Coordinates of C-alpha atoms in Angstrom, one line a residue:
M1334 CA -18.4 161.5 50.0
E1335 CA -16.4 158.7 48.6
K1336 CA -15.4 160.8 45.6
T1337 CA -14.0 163.5 47.9
K1338 CA -11.8 160.9 49.7
K1339 CA -10.4 159.6 46.5
A1340 CA -9.5 163.0 45.3
G1341 CA -7.7 163.8 48.5
N1342 CA -5.7 160.6 48.4
G1343 CA -4.7 161.4 44.8
W1344 CA -3.3 164.8 45.7
L1345 CA -1.5 163.3 48.7
G1346 CA 0.5 161.0 46.4
V1347 CA 1.4 163.8 44.1
W1348 CA 2.7 165.9 47.1
I1349 CA 4.7 163.0 48.4
A1350 CA 6.3 162.3 45.0
A1351 CA 7.0 166.0 44.6
G1352 CA 8.6 166.1 48.0
I1353 CA 10.8 163.1 47.3
I1354 CA 12.0 164.7 44.0
L1355 CA 12.7 168.0 45.8
I1356 CA 14.7 166.2 48.5
L1357 CA 16.7 164.3 45.8
L1358 CA 17.3 167.6 43.9
L1359 CA 18.5 169.3 47.1
I1360 CA 20.8 166.3 47.8
Y1361 CA 22.1 166.4 44.2
L1362 CA 22.6 170.2 44.3
G1363 CA 24.1 170.1 47.8
T1364 CA 26.6 167.4 46.8
A1365 CA 27.4 169.3 43.6
L1366 CA 28.0 172.4 45.8
Y1367 CA 30.3 170.3 48.0
Y1368 CA 32.3 169.1 45.0
S1369 CA 32.7 172.6 43.8
T1370 CA 35.3 173.0 46.5
H1371 CA 36.4 169.3 46.7
F1372 CA 37.7 166.9 44.2
L1373 CA 35.3 164.4 42.7
P1374 CA 35.4 160.7 43.6
G1375 CA 38.0 158.7 41.7
T1376 CA 40.4 161.6 41.4
V1377 CA 44.1 160.9 41.6
I1378 CA 46.7 163.7 41.5
N1379 CA 50.3 162.7 40.8
G1380 CA 49.6 159.2 42.0
V1381 CA 47.9 160.3 45.2
A1382 CA 44.1 159.6 45.8
V1383 CA 42.4 162.8 46.6
D1384 CA 38.6 162.1 46.1
G1385 CA 36.5 164.2 48.5
D1386 CA 39.5 166.4 49.5
D1387 CA 39.7 170.1 49.2
V1388 CA 42.8 171.9 48.0
K1389 CA 44.2 172.2 51.6
D1390 CA 43.7 168.5 52.2
V1391 CA 45.5 167.6 49.0
E1392 CA 48.4 169.9 49.8
W1393 CA 48.7 168.3 53.2
K1394 CA 48.7 164.8 51.7
I1395 CA 51.3 165.9 49.2
I1396 CA 53.5 167.3 52.0
Q1397 CA 53.2 164.0 53.9
E1398 CA 54.1 162.1 50.7
I1399 CA 57.1 164.3 50.2
E1400 CA 58.4 163.9 53.7
K1401 CA 58.6 160.2 53.4
Y1402 CA 59.4 160.1 49.7
K1403 CA 62.0 157.8 48.3
I1404 CA 62.6 156.6 44.8
K1405 CA 64.0 153.2 43.9
L1406 CA 66.2 152.7 40.9
K1407 CA 66.0 149.2 39.4
A1408 CA 69.1 148.5 37.4
R1409 CA 70.4 145.5 35.4
E1410 CA 71.8 142.4 37.0
G1411 CA 69.3 142.7 39.8
K1412 CA 70.9 145.8 41.3
E1413 CA 68.9 148.4 43.1
E1414 CA 69.6 151.9 44.4
V1415 CA 67.4 154.2 46.6
L1416 CA 67.4 158.0 46.6
A1417 CA 65.7 159.7 49.6
G1418 CA 63.7 162.9 48.8
V1419 CA 65.3 164.8 51.7
D1420 CA 68.7 164.1 50.1
I1421 CA 67.8 165.6 46.8
G1422 CA 65.9 168.6 48.1
V1423 CA 62.4 167.5 47.2
M1424 CA 59.8 170.1 48.2
P1425 CA 56.2 171.0 47.5
I1426 CA 55.3 173.8 45.1
F1427 CA 51.7 175.1 45.5
D1428 CA 51.2 177.8 42.9
G1429 CA 47.5 177.6 42.4
S1430 CA 47.7 174.6 40.0
L1431 CA 45.5 172.5 42.4
D1432 CA 42.8 175.3 42.4
M1433 CA 42.9 175.4 38.6
E1434 CA 42.4 171.6 38.4
L1435 CA 39.5 171.8 40.9
H1436 CA 37.8 174.5 38.9
K1437 CA 38.2 172.4 35.7
Q1438 CA 36.0 169.6 37.1
N1439 CA 32.3 169.6 36.4
C1440 CA 30.8 169.2 39.9
L1441 CA 27.3 168.6 38.4
M1442 CA 28.6 165.3 37.0
W1443 CA 29.5 164.0 40.4
P1444 CA 27.3 160.9 40.2
A1445 CA 29.2 159.7 37.1
S1446 CA 32.5 160.1 38.8
F1447 CA 31.7 157.1 41.1
F1448 CA 32.1 154.9 38.0
Q1449 CA 35.4 156.3 36.5
T1450 CA 38.9 157.4 37.5
S1451 CA 40.3 160.8 36.7
E1452 CA 44.1 160.9 36.8
I1453 CA 45.7 164.3 36.9
E1454 CA 49.4 165.2 36.5
V1455 CA 50.4 168.5 38.0
E1456 CA 54.1 169.0 37.2
T1457 CA 54.6 172.2 39.2
M1458 CA 53.4 170.7 42.5
V1459 CA 56.8 169.2 43.4
D1460 CA 60.3 170.5 42.8
Y1461 CA 63.8 169.3 43.7
S1462 CA 67.4 170.4 43.7
E1463 CA 69.1 169.6 40.4
S1464 CA 72.6 170.0 41.8
R1465 CA 71.9 167.7 44.8
L1466 CA 70.3 165.2 42.4
K1467 CA 73.4 165.2 40.2
Q1468 CA 75.6 164.8 43.3
K1469 CA 73.7 161.9 44.7
V1470 CA 73.5 160.2 41.3
N1471 CA 77.3 160.5 40.9
E1472 CA 77.6 158.7 44.3
L1473 CA 75.5 155.7 43.2
S1474 CA 77.5 152.5 42.8
I1475 CA 75.9 151.8 39.5
M1476 CA 77.4 155.0 38.2
D1477 CA 81.0 154.0 39.0
E1478 CA 82.8 153.6 35.7
A1479 CA 84.8 150.7 37.1
N1480 CA 81.5 148.8 37.7
M1481 CA 80.0 149.5 34.3
K1482 CA 80.3 147.1 31.4
K1483 CA 80.4 148.6 28.0
P1484 CA 77.8 147.2 25.5
Q1485 CA 79.3 144.8 22.9
N1486 CA 78.1 144.9 19.3
A1487 CA 76.8 141.7 17.8
R1488 CA 79.6 140.2 15.8
I1489 CA 80.6 137.3 13.6
S1490 CA 82.1 134.3 15.3
E1491 CA 85.4 132.6 14.4
Y1492 CA 85.0 129.7 12.0
S1493 CA 84.2 126.3 13.6
K1494 CA 83.9 123.0 11.7
E1495 CA 80.5 122.3 13.3
D1496 CA 78.7 125.7 12.8
M1497 CA 80.9 127.5 10.3
F1498 CA 80.3 131.3 10.9
T1499 CA 77.5 132.4 13.2
I1500 CA 76.3 135.6 14.7
I1501 CA 77.3 136.2 18.3
P1502 CA 74.5 138.2 19.9
E1503 CA 75.1 141.7 21.2
E1504 CA 75.8 142.2 24.9
E1505 CA 73.8 145.0 26.5
G1506 CA 76.3 145.9 29.2
T1507 CA 75.6 148.2 32.2
K1508 CA 76.9 151.5 30.9
I1509 CA 74.3 154.2 31.9
K1510 CA 73.6 157.4 30.0
K1511 CA 73.9 160.0 32.8
K1512 CA 72.0 162.8 31.1
K1513 CA 69.1 160.4 30.2
L1514 CA 69.0 159.1 33.8
L1515 CA 68.9 162.6 35.3
K1516 CA 66.0 163.5 33.0
V1517 CA 64.1 160.3 33.7
L1518 CA 64.6 160.9 37.5
G1519 CA 63.5 164.5 37.3
N1520 CA 60.3 163.5 35.5
A1521 CA 59.6 160.7 38.0
I1522 CA 60.3 162.9 41.1
V1523 CA 57.9 165.7 40.1
R1524 CA 55.2 163.0 39.8
L1525 CA 56.3 161.4 43.1
E1526 CA 56.9 158.1 41.4
T1527 CA 58.5 155.6 43.8
V1528 CA 60.1 153.2 41.3
V1529 CA 62.0 153.8 38.1
S1530 CA 63.3 151.0 35.8
L1531 CA 66.4 152.1 34.0
E1532 CA 65.8 149.3 31.5
D1533 CA 62.3 150.4 30.7
E1534 CA 63.2 154.0 30.5
G1535 CA 66.1 153.4 28.1
C1536 CA 68.9 154.7 30.4
Y1537 CA 71.5 152.3 29.1
T1538 CA 73.9 152.8 26.2
K1539 CA 72.7 150.4 23.5
P1540 CA 75.0 148.4 21.1
K1541 CA 75.1 149.9 17.7
V1542 CA 74.9 146.5 15.9
T1543 CA 72.4 143.8 17.0
A1544 CA 71.9 140.2 16.0
K1545 CA 68.9 141.4 13.9
S1546 CA 71.2 143.5 11.6
K1547 CA 70.4 142.7 8.0
K1548 CA 74.0 143.6 7.0
L1549 CA 75.4 141.2 9.6
K1550 CA 73.1 138.4 8.5
K1551 CA 74.1 139.0 4.9
L1552 CA 77.8 138.9 5.8
V1553 CA 77.4 135.6 7.7
K1554 CA 75.5 134.2 4.7
N1555 CA 78.3 135.2 2.3
L1556 CA 81.0 133.9 4.6
N1557 CA 79.3 130.5 4.9
H1558 CA 78.9 130.5 1.1
Y1559 CA 82.7 130.1 1.0
A1560 CA 83.1 128.1 4.2
Q1561 CA 80.9 125.3 2.9
V1562 CA 83.3 124.6 0.1
Q1563 CA 85.0 121.2 0.2
V1564 CA 87.4 120.1 -2.6
T1565 CA 88.9 116.7 -2.4
Y1566 CA 92.1 116.1 -4.4
R1567 CA 93.2 112.6 -5.0
F1568 CA 96.8 111.6 -5.7
G1569 CA 96.8 107.8 -5.9
E1570 CA 96.1 106.5 -2.4
E1571 CA 96.7 109.9 -0.9
E1572 CA 94.1 112.7 -0.7
E1573 CA 94.1 116.3 0.1
I1574 CA 90.9 117.9 1.4
L1575 CA 90.4 121.7 1.2
D1576 CA 87.5 122.8 3.3
G1577 CA 86.2 125.8 5.3
E1578 CA 88.8 125.3 8.1
E1579 CA 91.5 126.4 5.6
I1580 CA 89.4 128.7 3.4
S1581 CA 88.2 130.6 6.4
K1582 CA 91.8 131.8 6.9
W1583 CA 91.7 133.3 3.4
I1584 CA 88.5 135.3 3.9
S1585 CA 88.4 139.0 4.7
I1586 CA 85.8 141.7 4.8
N1587 CA 86.6 144.9 3.0
D1588 CA 85.7 148.5 3.8
N1589 CA 82.5 148.1 1.8
Q1590 CA 81.5 145.2 4.1
E1591 CA 81.9 142.8 1.2
V1592 CA 83.4 139.3 1.6
E1593 CA 86.6 138.7 -0.3
V1594 CA 88.7 135.5 -0.8
S1595 CA 92.4 136.1 -1.2
G1596 CA 93.6 135.1 -4.6
E1597 CA 97.1 135.0 -3.3
E1598 CA 96.1 132.4 -0.6
I1599 CA 94.4 130.2 -3.3
A1600 CA 97.6 130.4 -5.4
A1601 CA 99.7 129.6 -2.4
Y1602 CA 97.6 126.6 -1.6
V1603 CA 98.0 125.3 -5.2
N1604 CA 101.7 125.9 -4.9
R1605 CA 101.8 123.8 -1.7
L1606 CA 99.9 121.0 -3.5
A1607 CA 102.3 121.1 -6.4
D1608 CA 105.4 121.2 -4.2
K1609 CA 104.1 118.2 -2.3
H1610 CA 102.7 116.0 -5.1
D1611 CA 104.6 117.0 -8.2
T1612 CA 107.2 114.3 -9.1
V1613 CA 108.9 116.0 -12.0
G1614 CA 112.6 116.5 -11.2
K1615 CA 112.3 114.9 -7.8
E1616 CA 114.5 112.0 -6.8
K1617 CA 112.9 108.6 -7.6
K1618 CA 113.9 105.5 -5.7
F1619 CA 114.1 102.7 -8.1
K1620 CA 114.9 99.0 -7.8
T1621 CA 116.9 98.0 -10.8
S1622 CA 116.8 94.8 -12.8
Y1623 CA 120.3 94.1 -11.3
G1624 CA 118.9 93.7 -7.8
K1625 CA 120.2 96.9 -6.4
K1626 CA 118.4 100.2 -5.7
V1627 CA 119.3 103.5 -7.2
K1628 CA 118.1 107.1 -6.9
V1629 CA 117.3 108.7 -10.2
S1630 CA 117.4 112.5 -10.1
G1631 CA 116.5 115.2 -12.6
G1632 CA 114.7 114.9 -15.9
D1633 CA 111.2 116.0 -16.8
Y1634 CA 109.2 112.8 -16.3
G1635 CA 106.4 112.8 -13.7
W1636 CA 103.4 114.6 -12.5
K1637 CA 103.5 118.4 -12.7
I1638 CA 100.5 120.5 -11.8
D1639 CA 99.7 123.5 -14.0
R1640 CA 99.7 126.0 -11.2
A1641 CA 98.1 128.9 -13.1
K1642 CA 95.2 126.8 -14.6
E1643 CA 94.6 125.0 -11.3
T1644 CA 94.5 128.3 -9.4
E1645 CA 91.9 129.6 -11.8
A1646 CA 89.8 126.4 -11.6
L1647 CA 90.0 126.3 -7.8
T1648 CA 89.1 130.0 -7.6
G1649 CA 85.9 129.2 -9.6
L1650 CA 85.0 126.3 -7.3
I1651 CA 85.4 128.5 -4.2
Q1652 CA 83.5 131.4 -5.7
N1653 CA 80.6 129.1 -6.5
G1654 CA 80.6 127.5 -3.1
Q1655 CA 81.0 124.0 -4.5
V1656 CA 81.6 120.6 -2.9
A1657 CA 83.6 118.5 -5.4
E1658 CA 86.2 115.8 -6.0
R1659 CA 88.9 117.0 -8.3
E1660 CA 91.9 116.0 -10.3
P1661 CA 94.2 119.0 -10.7
E1662 CA 95.0 120.6 -14.1
Y1663 CA 98.3 119.0 -15.1
E1664 CA 101.1 120.4 -17.2
K1665 CA 102.7 116.9 -17.3
T1666 CA 101.3 113.6 -16.4
A1667 CA 102.8 110.2 -15.7
N1668 CA 101.8 106.5 -15.9
N1669 CA 101.0 106.0 -12.3
P1670 CA 99.8 108.2 -9.4
G1671 CA 102.0 108.5 -6.4
K1672 CA 105.7 108.5 -6.0
K1673 CA 106.3 105.4 -8.2
D1674 CA 105.0 107.5 -11.1
Y1675 CA 106.6 105.4 -13.8
G1676 CA 104.3 102.4 -12.9
D1677 CA 105.0 99.1 -14.6
T1678 CA 105.7 100.5 -18.1
Y1679 CA 109.1 102.1 -18.5
V1680 CA 112.5 101.8 -20.1
E1681 CA 115.4 101.1 -17.7
V1682 CA 118.7 102.4 -19.1
N1683 CA 121.8 101.3 -17.2
L1684 CA 124.7 103.5 -18.6
T1685 CA 127.3 101.6 -16.5
A1686 CA 126.2 98.2 -17.9
Q1687 CA 125.3 99.7 -21.3
H1688 CA 122.1 97.7 -21.3
L1689 CA 118.4 98.5 -21.3
I1690 CA 115.2 96.7 -20.6
Y1691 CA 111.8 97.8 -21.7
Y1692 CA 109.0 96.7 -19.4
K1693 CA 105.4 97.0 -20.6
N1694 CA 102.8 96.3 -18.0
G1695 CA 105.5 94.5 -16.0
E1696 CA 106.6 92.3 -18.9
V1697 CA 110.0 92.4 -20.7
V1698 CA 109.5 93.5 -24.3
V1699 CA 113.1 94.6 -25.1
D1700 CA 116.3 93.4 -23.5
S1701 CA 119.3 94.8 -25.3
D1702 CA 122.9 96.2 -25.2
F1703 CA 123.4 99.7 -26.5
V1704 CA 126.1 102.3 -27.0
S1705 CA 125.6 105.7 -25.2
G1706 CA 127.3 109.1 -25.4
N1707 CA 131.1 109.3 -25.9
E1708 CA 132.5 109.8 -22.4
A1709 CA 136.0 110.9 -23.6
K1710 CA 134.6 113.8 -25.7
G1711 CA 132.2 115.0 -22.9
W1712 CA 129.1 113.7 -24.7
S1713 CA 128.0 111.4 -22.0
T1714 CA 124.3 110.6 -22.0
P1715 CA 122.6 112.5 -19.1
T1716 CA 121.0 110.5 -16.3
G1717 CA 117.5 111.3 -15.1
A1718 CA 113.8 110.4 -15.6
Y1719 CA 112.3 111.4 -18.9
G1720 CA 109.2 111.0 -20.9
L1721 CA 109.3 109.9 -24.6
Y1722 CA 108.5 113.0 -26.7
Y1723 CA 107.3 111.0 -29.8
K1724 CA 108.5 108.4 -32.3
E1725 CA 109.3 108.9 -35.9
R1726 CA 110.3 106.7 -38.9
N1727 CA 113.2 107.4 -41.3
R1728 CA 114.7 110.5 -39.8
T1729 CA 118.1 112.0 -40.6
L1730 CA 119.8 113.1 -37.4
R1731 CA 122.0 116.1 -38.0
G1732 CA 124.6 117.9 -35.8
Q1733 CA 127.9 119.6 -36.1
G1734 CA 129.9 117.6 -38.5
Y1735 CA 127.5 114.7 -39.0
A1736 CA 124.2 113.6 -40.7
S1737 CA 123.0 110.1 -39.7
P1738 CA 119.9 108.5 -41.3
V1739 CA 118.0 106.2 -39.0
S1740 CA 115.0 104.1 -39.4
F1741 CA 113.6 104.5 -35.9
W1742 CA 113.8 107.8 -34.0
M1743 CA 112.5 108.1 -30.4
P1744 CA 113.7 111.3 -28.6
F1745 CA 113.3 111.8 -24.8
N1746 CA 115.7 114.5 -23.7
G1747 CA 116.2 117.4 -26.1
G1748 CA 118.2 116.0 -29.0
V1749 CA 118.9 112.7 -27.1
G1750 CA 116.9 109.7 -28.0
F1751 CA 116.8 106.0 -28.9
H1752 CA 117.6 105.0 -32.5
D1753 CA 119.0 102.2 -34.6
A1754 CA 122.7 102.4 -35.6
K1755 CA 123.3 100.1 -38.5
W1756 CA 126.8 101.5 -38.8
R1757 CA 127.9 99.8 -35.6
G1758 CA 129.0 96.2 -35.5
S1759 CA 129.0 95.8 -31.7
F1760 CA 127.0 97.1 -28.8
G1761 CA 127.6 97.1 -25.0
G1762 CA 130.9 96.8 -23.3
D1763 CA 133.0 100.0 -23.0
Y1764 CA 132.6 101.3 -26.5
Y1765 CA 130.9 104.4 -25.1
K1766 CA 134.0 105.5 -23.3
Y1767 CA 135.9 106.4 -26.5
R1768 CA 133.7 105.5 -29.5
G1769 CA 130.3 106.5 -28.1
S1770 CA 127.6 108.6 -29.7
H1771 CA 126.9 112.3 -29.5
G1772 CA 124.6 111.4 -26.5
C1773 CA 121.9 109.2 -28.0
I1774 CA 121.3 105.6 -27.1
N1775 CA 122.4 103.6 -30.2
L1776 CA 120.5 100.2 -30.5
P1777 CA 120.8 97.2 -32.8
Y1778 CA 118.2 97.5 -35.6
S1779 CA 116.0 94.7 -34.3
A1780 CA 115.9 96.1 -30.8
A1781 CA 115.2 99.6 -32.0
K1782 CA 112.3 98.2 -34.2
T1783 CA 110.8 96.2 -31.4
L1784 CA 111.0 99.2 -29.1
Y1785 CA 109.5 101.5 -31.7
D1786 CA 106.6 99.1 -32.4
N1787 CA 105.7 98.8 -28.7
I1788 CA 106.6 102.1 -27.0
E1789 CA 104.1 105.0 -26.7
E1790 CA 104.5 108.7 -26.3
G1791 CA 105.0 109.7 -22.7
C1792 CA 106.5 106.4 -21.6
A1793 CA 108.9 106.7 -18.7
I1794 CA 112.6 106.4 -19.4
L1795 CA 114.9 105.9 -16.3
V1796 CA 118.5 106.6 -17.1
Y1797 CA 121.1 105.9 -14.4
T1798 CA 124.6 104.7 -13.5
L1799 CA 125.3 101.8 -11.2
P1800 CA 128.9 101.1 -10.4
G1801 CA 129.7 97.4 -10.1
T1802 CA 127.4 96.4 -13.0
E1803 CA 130.0 96.7 -15.8
G1804 CA 129.4 93.7 -18.0
A1805 CA 126.8 92.3 -15.7
S1806 CA 123.5 90.8 -16.9
P1807 CA 120.2 91.9 -15.6
K1808 CA 118.2 89.5 -13.3
I1809 CA 115.1 89.1 -15.4

């Protein structure tokens, strides 16, 4: 009896379990049947949630979305524009695409759909009027050409002393590409999107050159290679500094986008240096040994920059981007930098007094009368500032109609120079007016010897006239 009860209880459990399975199967199959005509959970069509809806429900939802549809355009500078669907002819298009999407879904997989989202894009579900869209877009304030800012390419700054040359970043501007905007809006409208960012969708005209441009960076680097140059010239207590502020004016960029420095500008700068600091031929204000000042003009003594050589040297410094202190290449040099280029060692020759004094390092070495060029015959000794060419012993001076042997020869102006004149019995006075030399400074033998023994090549010789000093003695 007990065995029979146990057997009955066992079969009852089996039938209950079978019943439960059958019920679950029926629920599963029933739900699957339901989703054969309705969209699965988690289904989104063109941004609209349609889970559990049949095609008619989806169409109704879409119609409702279209009736209230608006699309916002987010522009630069915080500007926004809104287009209403009714203004651009937005309308539903139901061509069986929803039925096709419904039949594509696997209704037997409905349990899994609760744990995932299925996004579907159906492009043929919404349409709009292209002509009305163009019209409304043209009416937007952001499309007014007067309100648009053109993009600016990244560019190179003007030179500044602090930063030299730098890259000025590009400016994006607000100029909109109309064709691009219409295409972006068309794609957004058929998907019933409500917001479009013109920035994100690339609707703006872009600058052609940005701050990331390798060519632009290379140009700035090359420009600054030259702009970093600093050359300091010293002229006694004066100095001239050539730096990027000036060099930047000489720089250009050629058609091949290469940096060039104008050779003409470099040469012009050297010419300006020479014009300002050369002393050869320039008037020299000179305080004589007679207590009066004179102006000595002409002659070849002084500083004279070799313009061609210095231009070449400066070009090299600039090309190499150097910082340097420099003394120019000179064609002629003098004893002393600055305007008093003769320094403390010079021969002072007063043609009026017919007297000369040789100062060496400020000390009187020679103090002597002389006889200069014959004034009556037009052989007057030229005034000016000269440099001694050289000195020579035992030379015969030759000219038209004469040959004069001298023991000490010291030329300083072509064929004019100092020499002894043993044939003369007197020096000084007014002998030069009628019985003077062919232009040379004739000296007593002892004075010529002392001068010869102490003077050096290049020594300054200042030759002048000073009315009122006839027969006067120097104040030394």
